[in-house]
Short mmCIF file of C-alpha atoms in Angstrom, two decimals:
data_model
loop_
_atom_site.label_atom_id
_atom_site.label_comp_id
_atom_site.label_asym_id
_atom_site.label_seq_id
_atom_site.Cartn_x
_atom_site.Cartn_y
_atom_site.Cartn_z
CA MET A 1 -18.43 7.51 -3.75
CA ALA A 2 -20.47 5.94 -1.03
CA GLU A 3 -17.44 4.07 0.49
CA ARG A 4 -15.84 7.45 1.12
CA GLU A 5 -18.61 8.80 3.22
CA GLY A 6 -17.62 9.96 6.66
CA GLY A 7 -14.23 9.62 5.85
CA THR A 8 -11.19 12.04 7.18
CA VAL A 9 -9.62 13.94 3.98
CA VAL A 10 -6.34 15.71 3.66
CA LYS A 11 -5.40 17.68 0.67
CA GLY A 12 -1.81 18.30 -0.59
CA HIS A 13 1.34 16.29 -0.76
CA ASP A 14 2.79 16.91 2.87
CA GLU A 15 -0.39 16.54 4.59
CA GLY A 16 -1.23 13.35 2.63
CA ILE A 17 2.11 11.88 3.13
CA LYS A 18 1.75 12.46 6.93
CA MET A 19 -1.77 10.86 7.07
CA ALA A 20 -0.63 7.76 4.94
CA SER A 21 2.62 7.31 7.11
CA ALA A 22 0.40 7.66 10.24
CA LEU A 23 -2.16 5.09 8.93
CA LEU A 24 0.64 2.43 8.13
CA GLU A 25 2.07 2.98 11.56
CA GLU A 26 -1.17 2.79 13.27
CA PHE A 27 -1.93 -0.41 11.52
CA GLU A 28 1.72 -1.82 12.17
CA LEU A 29 2.49 -1.95 8.51
CA PRO A 30 6.01 -0.96 7.14
CA ALA A 31 6.72 2.73 6.77
CA GLY A 32 8.09 2.30 3.34
CA LEU A 33 5.20 0.40 1.95
CA LEU A 34 3.63 3.22 0.00
CA PRO A 35 6.63 5.44 -1.62
CA LEU A 36 4.32 8.30 -2.92
CA ALA A 37 4.86 11.24 -4.92
CA ASP A 38 3.03 14.40 -5.76
CA VAL A 39 0.00 13.49 -3.41
CA ILE A 40 -3.19 15.01 -4.23
CA GLU A 41 -5.49 13.59 -1.71
CA VAL A 42 -5.55 10.75 1.18
CA GLY A 43 -8.59 9.83 2.89
CA PHE A 44 -9.61 7.22 5.35
CA VAL A 45 -13.05 5.87 6.91
CA ARG A 46 -12.37 4.75 10.15
CA SER A 47 -15.68 2.71 10.50
CA THR A 48 -14.92 0.69 7.43
CA GLY A 49 -11.02 0.71 7.15
CA TYR A 50 -11.52 2.09 3.66
CA MET A 51 -8.50 4.22 2.56
CA TRP A 52 -7.73 6.06 -0.69
CA ILE A 53 -4.72 7.75 -2.13
CA LEU A 54 -4.68 10.11 -5.17
CA GLN A 55 -1.32 11.22 -6.78
CA LYS A 56 -0.67 13.25 -9.65
CA LYS A 57 1.42 10.60 -11.65
CA LYS A 58 2.06 6.82 -11.58
CA VAL A 59 5.23 6.04 -9.30
CA GLU A 60 7.66 2.99 -9.93
CA HIS A 61 9.86 2.17 -6.99
CA ASN A 62 12.57 -0.22 -6.80
CA PHE A 63 12.71 -2.11 -3.36
CA LYS A 64 16.50 -2.55 -3.30
CA MET A 65 16.90 -5.02 -0.67
CA ILE A 66 14.79 -7.46 -2.44
CA SER A 67 15.29 -6.40 -6.04
CA LYS A 68 11.52 -5.78 -6.73
CA LEU A 69 10.15 -2.98 -8.94
CA VAL A 70 6.50 -1.97 -7.68
CA SER A 71 4.21 0.21 -9.59
CA TYR A 72 1.73 2.62 -7.71
CA ASP A 73 -0.96 3.92 -9.84
CA THR A 74 -2.46 7.53 -9.44
CA ASP A 75 -5.34 6.07 -7.69
CA ILE A 76 -4.72 3.76 -4.87
CA THR A 77 -7.63 2.15 -2.72
CA GLY A 78 -7.90 -0.58 -0.29
CA TYR A 79 -9.33 -1.55 3.23
CA VAL A 80 -6.77 -1.27 6.11
CA ASN A 81 -6.87 -3.21 9.50
CA LYS A 82 -4.15 -4.39 11.71
CA LYS A 83 -1.19 -5.79 9.90
CA LYS A 84 -3.11 -6.05 6.77
CA ILE A 85 -4.43 -4.31 3.52
CA LYS A 86 -7.28 -6.12 1.55
CA LYS A 87 -8.85 -5.45 -1.72
CA LEU A 88 -5.94 -3.26 -2.57
CA LYS A 89 -6.16 -1.77 -6.01
CA GLY A 90 -3.56 0.50 -7.99
CA VAL A 91 -0.40 -1.51 -6.76
CA LYS A 92 1.50 -3.73 -9.05
CA ALA A 93 4.64 -5.91 -8.51
CA LYS A 94 6.94 -6.91 -11.57
CA GLU A 95 7.29 -10.56 -12.04
CA LEU A 96 9.56 -11.16 -15.11
CA ILE A 97 7.58 -9.52 -17.90
CA LEU A 98 4.32 -9.57 -16.37
CA TRP A 99 2.87 -6.60 -13.80
CA PRO A 100 0.14 -8.67 -11.69
CA PRO A 101 -1.88 -6.59 -9.36
CA VAL A 102 -1.36 -6.90 -5.62
CA ASN A 103 -4.48 -7.63 -4.10
CA GLU A 104 -3.61 -8.31 -0.39
CA ILE A 105 -0.70 -7.37 1.87
CA ILE A 106 -0.29 -9.28 5.28
CA VAL A 107 2.35 -8.82 7.84
CA ASP A 108 2.75 -12.01 10.27
CA ASP A 109 1.05 -11.69 13.27
CA PRO A 110 3.00 -12.55 15.79
CA PRO A 111 5.54 -11.13 13.98
CA THR A 112 8.02 -13.32 12.24
CA GLY A 113 9.77 -10.65 10.29
CA LYS A 114 7.70 -11.60 7.07
CA ILE A 115 5.31 -9.90 4.83
CA HIS A 116 3.00 -11.32 2.45
CA PHE A 117 1.89 -10.10 -1.12
CA LYS A 118 -1.11 -11.92 -2.79
CA SER A 119 -2.20 -11.44 -6.29
CA LEU A 120 -5.66 -11.96 -7.57
CA ALA A 121 -4.22 -14.99 -9.62
CA GLY A 122 -3.55 -16.47 -6.29
CA ILE A 123 0.14 -16.03 -6.17
CA THR A 124 1.71 -15.20 -2.90
CA LYS A 125 5.03 -13.75 -2.36
CA THR A 126 6.78 -13.64 0.91
CA PHE A 127 9.70 -11.01 1.87
CA PRO A 128 11.33 -9.61 4.95
CA VAL A 129 9.45 -6.86 6.36
CA GLU A 130 12.70 -4.76 6.67
CA ALA A 131 12.76 -4.56 2.99
CA PHE A 132 9.74 -2.11 3.10
CA ALA A 133 11.19 0.24 6.00
CA ALA A 134 11.18 3.84 5.25
CA GLY A 135 13.81 4.87 2.46
CA LYS A 136 14.61 1.40 1.23
#
């Protein structure tokens, strides 16, 4: 795919987790934002901010602090920059009986301790950033 050209790619779970964690840290996003399992590949194109993650199976993670169930597809893509992920694909958050896709994630800058999740339907949900710390 054209958007992946010139990207840094790592294969395998351990290296993939390291790279995904490093990207979250570099762009000042919460470390627990992407609870991944059985990672096949992680890639990042620094010139555009395009990132992709391939994992063997879909992962559902419950963020206990906010009682929010989030689904991560086998193929997750998006554009990462400081405190932001745009055009996100492959992530859905459960809302009652629906699973609307999360399209954008923004951490307040300057920091207020809040993180915002926007769906394509225009719905924005705001939570405390610490709910997405590693291991939550």
